[in-house]
Coordinates of C-alpha atoms and ligand atoms in Angstrom, one line a residue:
M240 CA -138.5 -156.5 -168.8
K241 CA -134.9 -159.0 -167.1
E242 CA -131.9 -157.8 -165.4
A243 CA -129.4 -158.7 -167.6
L244 CA -125.8 -160.7 -167.3
F245 CA -122.7 -159.2 -168.2
Y246 CA -122.6 -155.7 -166.0
R247 CA -121.2 -154.3 -163.3
Q248 CA -121.1 -151.0 -160.2
G249 CA -119.5 -148.6 -161.9
R250 CA -119.2 -145.0 -160.5
E251 CA -122.3 -143.3 -159.1
R252 CA -124.7 -146.0 -160.4
A253 CA -123.3 -145.9 -163.9
V254 CA -122.9 -149.1 -165.1
V255 CA -120.4 -150.9 -167.2
C256 CA -122.0 -153.9 -169.7
G257 CA -119.9 -156.3 -170.6
L258 CA -122.3 -158.2 -173.0
C259 CA -119.8 -157.1 -176.2
S260 CA -116.7 -155.6 -176.6
H261 CA -117.7 -152.2 -176.8
H262 CA -118.1 -152.6 -172.5
C263 CA -120.4 -149.1 -173.0
V264 CA -120.0 -147.4 -169.9
I265 CA -123.9 -146.5 -169.2
E266 CA -125.6 -144.0 -166.7
D267 CA -128.5 -144.4 -164.0
G268 CA -131.4 -143.7 -167.1
R269 CA -129.6 -144.3 -169.1
R270 CA -129.3 -146.7 -172.3
G271 CA -126.5 -148.5 -174.4
L272 CA -125.3 -148.5 -177.7
C273 CA -127.6 -151.1 -178.7
G274 CA -130.3 -149.5 -177.4
V275 CA -131.9 -152.3 -176.2
R276 CA -130.1 -152.3 -172.9
E277 CA -131.3 -150.2 -169.7
N278 CA -129.1 -148.7 -166.9
R279 CA -132.4 -147.6 -163.8
G280 CA -131.5 -147.1 -160.2
G281 CA -127.8 -148.3 -161.2
V282 CA -129.2 -152.3 -162.7
L283 CA -128.5 -153.5 -166.1
Y284 CA -131.5 -154.5 -167.7
S285 CA -132.7 -155.7 -170.6
L286 CA -135.2 -154.3 -172.4
N287 CA -135.9 -156.5 -175.5
Y288 CA -136.5 -159.8 -173.5
G289 CA -139.2 -162.0 -175.9
K290 CA -140.2 -159.4 -177.7
I291 CA -140.2 -161.3 -181.2
A292 CA -139.8 -158.3 -184.1
A293 CA -139.3 -161.5 -186.9
E294 CA -139.3 -165.4 -186.4
H295 CA -139.5 -167.4 -189.8
L296 CA -139.2 -171.0 -190.9
D297 CA -135.8 -171.0 -193.4
P298 CA -133.4 -173.9 -194.4
V299 CA -130.2 -173.6 -192.4
E300 CA -128.2 -173.3 -196.0
K301 CA -130.3 -169.5 -195.5
K302 CA -128.1 -168.1 -192.9
P303 CA -125.9 -169.2 -194.8
L304 CA -124.8 -172.9 -192.7
F305 CA -124.0 -175.3 -195.8
H306 CA -121.9 -178.4 -193.0
L307 CA -124.2 -178.3 -190.2
L308 CA -127.8 -180.8 -190.6
P309 CA -128.0 -179.3 -194.9
G310 CA -130.8 -179.4 -196.3
S311 CA -132.9 -178.8 -192.4
L312 CA -135.2 -176.0 -191.4
T313 CA -134.8 -173.7 -188.6
Y314 CA -136.9 -171.7 -186.6
S315 CA -135.6 -168.2 -186.8
L316 CA -135.9 -165.2 -185.1
A317 CA -134.7 -162.5 -183.5
T318 CA -135.5 -158.9 -181.6
V319 CA -134.6 -155.2 -182.7
G320 CA -131.4 -153.6 -181.9
C321 CA -127.9 -154.5 -182.2
N322 CA -124.4 -153.1 -181.5
F323 CA -123.6 -152.3 -184.7
S324 CA -123.8 -150.1 -186.9
C325 CA -122.5 -150.8 -190.4
L326 CA -123.8 -148.3 -193.9
H327 CA -124.8 -151.5 -195.5
C328 CA -127.0 -152.8 -193.1
Q329 CA -129.1 -155.6 -194.7
N330 CA -131.6 -155.8 -192.0
H331 CA -131.6 -152.0 -191.0
T332 CA -135.1 -151.4 -189.9
L333 CA -134.9 -154.1 -187.6
S334 CA -131.3 -153.8 -186.3
Q335 CA -131.7 -150.3 -185.7
S336 CA -134.7 -149.9 -183.9
G337 CA -133.3 -150.9 -180.7
T338 CA -133.7 -147.6 -179.2
Q339 CA -137.7 -147.8 -180.3
V340 CA -137.8 -151.4 -178.6
E341 CA -141.4 -149.9 -177.2
Q342 CA -142.1 -149.6 -179.9
F343 CA -141.1 -151.4 -182.4
P344 CA -144.6 -154.5 -183.2
H345 CA -143.3 -157.0 -182.4
A346 CA -144.9 -160.3 -180.6
Q347 CA -144.4 -161.4 -176.6
R348 CA -142.8 -164.7 -176.2
T349 CA -141.6 -167.2 -174.2
P350 CA -139.1 -169.2 -174.7
A351 CA -141.6 -172.4 -174.3
Q352 CA -143.2 -171.3 -176.9
I353 CA -140.6 -170.8 -179.0
V354 CA -139.7 -174.5 -179.0
E355 CA -142.7 -175.8 -178.6
T356 CA -143.5 -173.4 -182.7
A357 CA -140.3 -175.3 -184.0
L358 CA -140.9 -178.3 -183.2
R359 CA -144.3 -178.8 -184.5
A360 CA -142.5 -176.7 -187.8
G361 CA -140.5 -179.6 -188.1
A362 CA -137.1 -177.3 -187.8
E363 CA -133.6 -179.3 -186.3
S364 CA -132.8 -175.9 -185.2
L365 CA -132.9 -172.8 -183.4
S366 CA -131.5 -170.1 -185.3
F367 CA -131.1 -166.8 -183.5
T368 CA -130.8 -163.8 -186.6
Y369 CA -131.6 -160.7 -188.4
S370 CA -130.6 -159.0 -186.3
E371 CA -127.6 -159.3 -183.8
P372 CA -128.0 -161.5 -181.3
T373 CA -125.7 -161.3 -178.7
V374 CA -127.3 -157.9 -177.9
F375 CA -130.4 -160.5 -176.6
Y376 CA -128.6 -163.3 -175.4
E377 CA -130.5 -163.4 -172.0
F378 CA -133.8 -164.5 -174.3
A379 CA -130.9 -166.4 -176.3
A380 CA -129.9 -168.5 -173.7
D381 CA -133.4 -170.0 -172.4
C382 CA -134.8 -170.5 -175.4
C383 CA -130.7 -172.6 -176.1
R384 CA -131.3 -174.4 -173.1
L385 CA -135.2 -175.6 -173.6
A386 CA -134.0 -176.4 -177.2
H387 CA -131.3 -179.1 -176.9
D388 CA -133.3 -179.9 -174.2
N389 CA -135.7 -181.4 -176.6
G390 CA -133.5 -182.5 -179.2
L391 CA -132.9 -179.3 -181.4
K392 CA -129.6 -177.4 -182.3
T393 CA -128.8 -174.1 -182.4
I394 CA -127.5 -172.0 -184.4
F395 CA -126.2 -167.6 -184.1
V396 CA -125.6 -165.5 -186.6
S397 CA -123.4 -163.2 -186.0
N398 CA -121.3 -160.5 -186.1
G399 CA -118.4 -161.9 -183.6
Y400 CA -118.2 -158.9 -181.8
M401 CA -119.8 -160.7 -177.8
S402 CA -117.4 -159.9 -175.4
R403 CA -114.9 -163.0 -174.1
S404 CA -117.5 -163.7 -171.3
A405 CA -120.0 -163.8 -173.3
A406 CA -118.0 -166.1 -176.1
T407 CA -117.3 -168.4 -173.2
A408 CA -121.4 -168.8 -172.0
L409 CA -121.9 -169.0 -175.9
C410 CA -119.8 -172.1 -176.0
N411 CA -121.8 -174.2 -174.1
L412 CA -125.3 -173.3 -175.9
V413 CA -124.3 -172.6 -179.3
D414 CA -123.8 -176.0 -181.9
G415 CA -122.6 -173.3 -184.7
I416 CA -121.9 -170.0 -185.7
N417 CA -121.5 -167.5 -189.0
I418 CA -119.7 -164.8 -188.1
D419 CA -119.3 -162.1 -191.0
V420 CA -115.9 -161.1 -191.6
K421 CA -116.8 -158.0 -193.3
A422 CA -113.7 -156.8 -194.1
Y423 CA -110.0 -157.3 -193.2
S424 CA -109.0 -153.6 -192.4
E425 CA -109.7 -152.0 -188.8
K426 CA -110.2 -148.4 -190.3
F427 CA -113.3 -150.8 -192.3
Y428 CA -114.8 -151.8 -189.3
H429 CA -114.6 -148.4 -187.9
Q430 CA -115.7 -146.3 -190.2
I431 CA -119.1 -148.5 -192.3
C432 CA -119.2 -151.0 -189.2
G433 CA -118.6 -149.0 -185.5
G434 CA -116.9 -151.7 -183.8
R435 CA -113.1 -153.4 -184.6
L436 CA -111.3 -156.0 -186.5
A437 CA -109.5 -157.6 -184.4
Q438 CA -112.0 -158.1 -181.5
V439 CA -114.1 -160.6 -184.0
L440 CA -110.9 -162.2 -185.8
D441 CA -110.7 -163.0 -181.3
N442 CA -114.1 -164.5 -181.1
V443 CA -114.0 -166.5 -185.0
R444 CA -110.9 -168.9 -183.8
Y445 CA -112.2 -168.6 -179.5
F446 CA -115.5 -170.3 -181.0
F447 CA -113.8 -172.8 -183.2
D448 CA -110.9 -174.2 -180.7
H449 CA -114.4 -174.3 -177.9
G450 CA -115.8 -177.3 -180.5
V451 CA -118.9 -174.7 -182.0
W452 CA -119.4 -175.0 -185.9
V453 CA -118.2 -172.1 -188.0
E454 CA -119.0 -170.4 -190.6
V455 CA -117.6 -167.9 -191.7
T456 CA -119.4 -165.1 -194.3
T457 CA -117.4 -161.6 -196.0
L458 CA -119.9 -159.5 -198.0
V459 CA -117.9 -158.2 -200.9
I460 CA -118.7 -154.0 -201.5
P461 CA -117.0 -153.2 -204.7
G462 CA -114.0 -150.3 -203.8
L463 CA -114.2 -151.1 -200.4
N464 CA -113.1 -154.6 -199.4
D465 CA -112.8 -156.1 -202.5
S466 CA -109.1 -155.6 -203.8
D467 CA -107.4 -159.2 -203.9
E468 CA -104.9 -158.5 -201.0
E469 CA -107.7 -157.9 -198.5
L470 CA -109.2 -161.5 -199.8
G471 CA -106.7 -163.1 -199.3
A472 CA -105.9 -161.6 -195.8
I473 CA -109.4 -163.2 -194.7
A474 CA -108.8 -166.4 -196.5
R475 CA -105.0 -167.1 -194.8
F476 CA -106.7 -166.7 -191.8
L477 CA -109.3 -168.4 -192.4
A478 CA -106.5 -171.4 -193.3
T479 CA -104.7 -171.0 -190.6
I480 CA -107.4 -172.0 -188.4
D481 CA -108.3 -174.6 -190.3
P482 CA -108.7 -175.4 -194.1
Q483 CA -111.8 -177.2 -193.7
L484 CA -114.1 -174.4 -192.2
P485 CA -115.8 -172.9 -194.6
W486 CA -116.1 -169.0 -196.1
H487 CA -119.0 -167.2 -197.5
V488 CA -117.8 -164.2 -200.2
S489 CA -121.1 -163.1 -201.1
A490 CA -122.9 -160.4 -203.1
F491 CA -123.7 -156.8 -201.8
R492 CA -126.6 -155.4 -203.4
P493 CA -126.6 -151.3 -202.6
I494 CA -129.1 -150.4 -199.8
F495 CA -129.3 -148.3 -196.8
Q496 CA -126.6 -145.7 -196.2
M497 CA -124.7 -147.2 -199.3
L498 CA -126.8 -146.3 -202.1
D499 CA -123.7 -145.3 -204.0
R500 CA -121.7 -147.8 -204.6
P501 CA -122.4 -151.0 -208.1
A502 CA -124.3 -154.4 -207.0
T503 CA -121.2 -157.3 -207.5
P504 CA -120.5 -158.7 -210.3
P505 CA -120.8 -162.2 -209.9
K506 CA -116.5 -162.6 -211.7
K507 CA -115.9 -160.7 -208.3
L508 CA -117.4 -163.4 -206.5
H509 CA -115.6 -166.1 -208.9
T510 CA -112.4 -164.3 -208.3
A511 CA -112.9 -164.7 -204.1
R512 CA -113.7 -168.4 -204.5
D513 CA -110.3 -168.4 -205.9
I514 CA -108.3 -166.3 -203.9
G515 CA -109.6 -168.8 -201.5
Q516 CA -109.4 -172.0 -202.5
S517 CA -105.5 -170.6 -202.9
A518 CA -105.5 -169.8 -200.5
G519 CA -105.8 -173.6 -199.5
L520 CA -110.2 -172.7 -198.1
K521 CA -111.4 -176.1 -199.1
H522 CA -115.2 -175.0 -199.2
V523 CA -115.4 -171.7 -200.4
Y524 CA -118.7 -170.5 -201.7
T525 CA -120.7 -167.7 -203.8
G526 CA -123.4 -166.8 -202.1
N527 CA -126.1 -164.3 -203.4
I528 CA -126.1 -165.5 -206.9
P529 CA -127.6 -168.9 -207.2
G530 CA -126.8 -171.5 -209.5
S531 CA -123.1 -169.9 -210.5
G532 CA -122.0 -173.7 -210.3
G533 CA -120.2 -171.9 -206.6
E534 CA -122.5 -173.3 -203.7
N535 CA -121.6 -177.1 -204.0
T536 CA -119.8 -178.9 -201.9
C537 CA -116.8 -180.9 -202.3
C538 CA -114.8 -183.8 -200.8
P539 CA -111.7 -182.2 -199.4
G540 CA -109.8 -185.1 -201.0
C541 CA -111.2 -186.3 -204.0
G542 CA -113.3 -183.6 -205.3
N543 CA -115.9 -185.1 -205.9
T544 CA -119.0 -183.2 -205.0
V545 CA -121.0 -184.2 -202.1
I546 CA -124.1 -182.3 -202.0
K547 CA -125.1 -180.0 -205.1
R548 CA -126.9 -177.0 -204.2
R549 CA -128.6 -174.8 -206.5
G550 CA -129.1 -171.5 -204.0
Y551 CA -130.6 -172.4 -200.9
M552 CA -132.3 -176.1 -202.1
I553 CA -130.5 -179.2 -201.7
V554 CA -130.8 -181.1 -206.0
E555 CA -128.4 -183.6 -204.0
H556 CA -127.3 -185.1 -201.0
L557 CA -124.6 -187.9 -201.9
M558 CA -123.0 -187.4 -198.3
K559 CA -122.5 -191.1 -196.4
Q560 CA -122.6 -190.0 -192.4
G561 CA -120.6 -187.0 -193.2
N562 CA -117.9 -189.4 -195.8
C563 CA -117.3 -188.6 -199.1
P564 CA -118.8 -192.2 -200.6
A565 CA -115.5 -192.0 -203.5
C566 CA -112.8 -191.7 -201.6
D567 CA -114.2 -192.1 -197.8
T568 CA -112.7 -188.5 -196.5
K569 CA -114.4 -186.9 -193.6
V570 CA -116.4 -183.3 -194.6
A571 CA -115.9 -182.0 -191.3
G572 CA -119.7 -180.6 -190.5
V573 CA -122.5 -181.3 -188.5
W574 CA -124.6 -184.1 -190.3
E575 CA -126.5 -185.4 -187.8
Ligands
SF4_3 S1 -124.6 -155.1 -175.9 FE1 -124.9 -153.0 -175.7 S2 -124.8 -151.5 -174.0 FE2 -123.5 -153.4 -174.1 S3 -121.3 -153.0 -174.7 FE3 -122.6 -153.9 -176.2 S4 -123.2 -152.6 -177.3 FE4 -123.6 -151.5 -175.1

């Protein structure tokens, strides 16, 4: 147990958690919505500090991040817990087990052990992923500081629902972030995820404006968020931030509490890609349909392919220090 950051006293031993945009008011002896922060006598504790429930060595493309050290390995870890309750969560066993944090199988780790393991494995970054890393902020922050001291980059894969205070702190701790923009409707966020869209959009812009490398993912779900209008609205929003901000449009598969929808047809993802490009986005990638050609990075100047991929694998990497070898245009990203 570790005393939590980002909270203040409320009335009669209640506390108000300020880590994410739910701002839970938590009575003495109770936990917040994520299940991993508990008020004990007016002190808020993080219950999942160092309780690592999943850790793997992944290609950074799997996060997905296509413009941050492409082709490198990232040491990826998670605790249980999430501040959303998405009906279609791909990692629901981890994310929705916050209230079982003590019983869920885990390994107790220190930040030093995580960084040492990552370095030994040949990783070039640490990724906080699989569940929602905001809800294990205290551990992730300690790992990030040590990772930077040892030359590793740091990555969050997030729903983007952290509070502004937490986002501000994270801007000094993470080099890259992939944020889900799950839809472009408050109704979707309310009914499917248990959150609000506006805060997520604000955070996408905020991280970008404060120098963090940002990529965005949208899981395209048949009949729920896949209309041309909605996909176009997401694409136009991203293009107002920067036309070179990468957008990953990924295929949904029926899972967890959303078994009543079919998988996304590949054709729909190609349409989504076309919509993104028509909105002015230079890097729109199709996800979960390997080998379809939608995974290559093209020069925003001349259009030549500068990184050729198949799934998470790099087939050919032609860029010269972040520039197109043919026309020397700079491709936005973190290349070294
Ligand atoms: S981090 Fe957890 S306890 Fe804190 S506001 Fe968010 S859901 Fe509530």
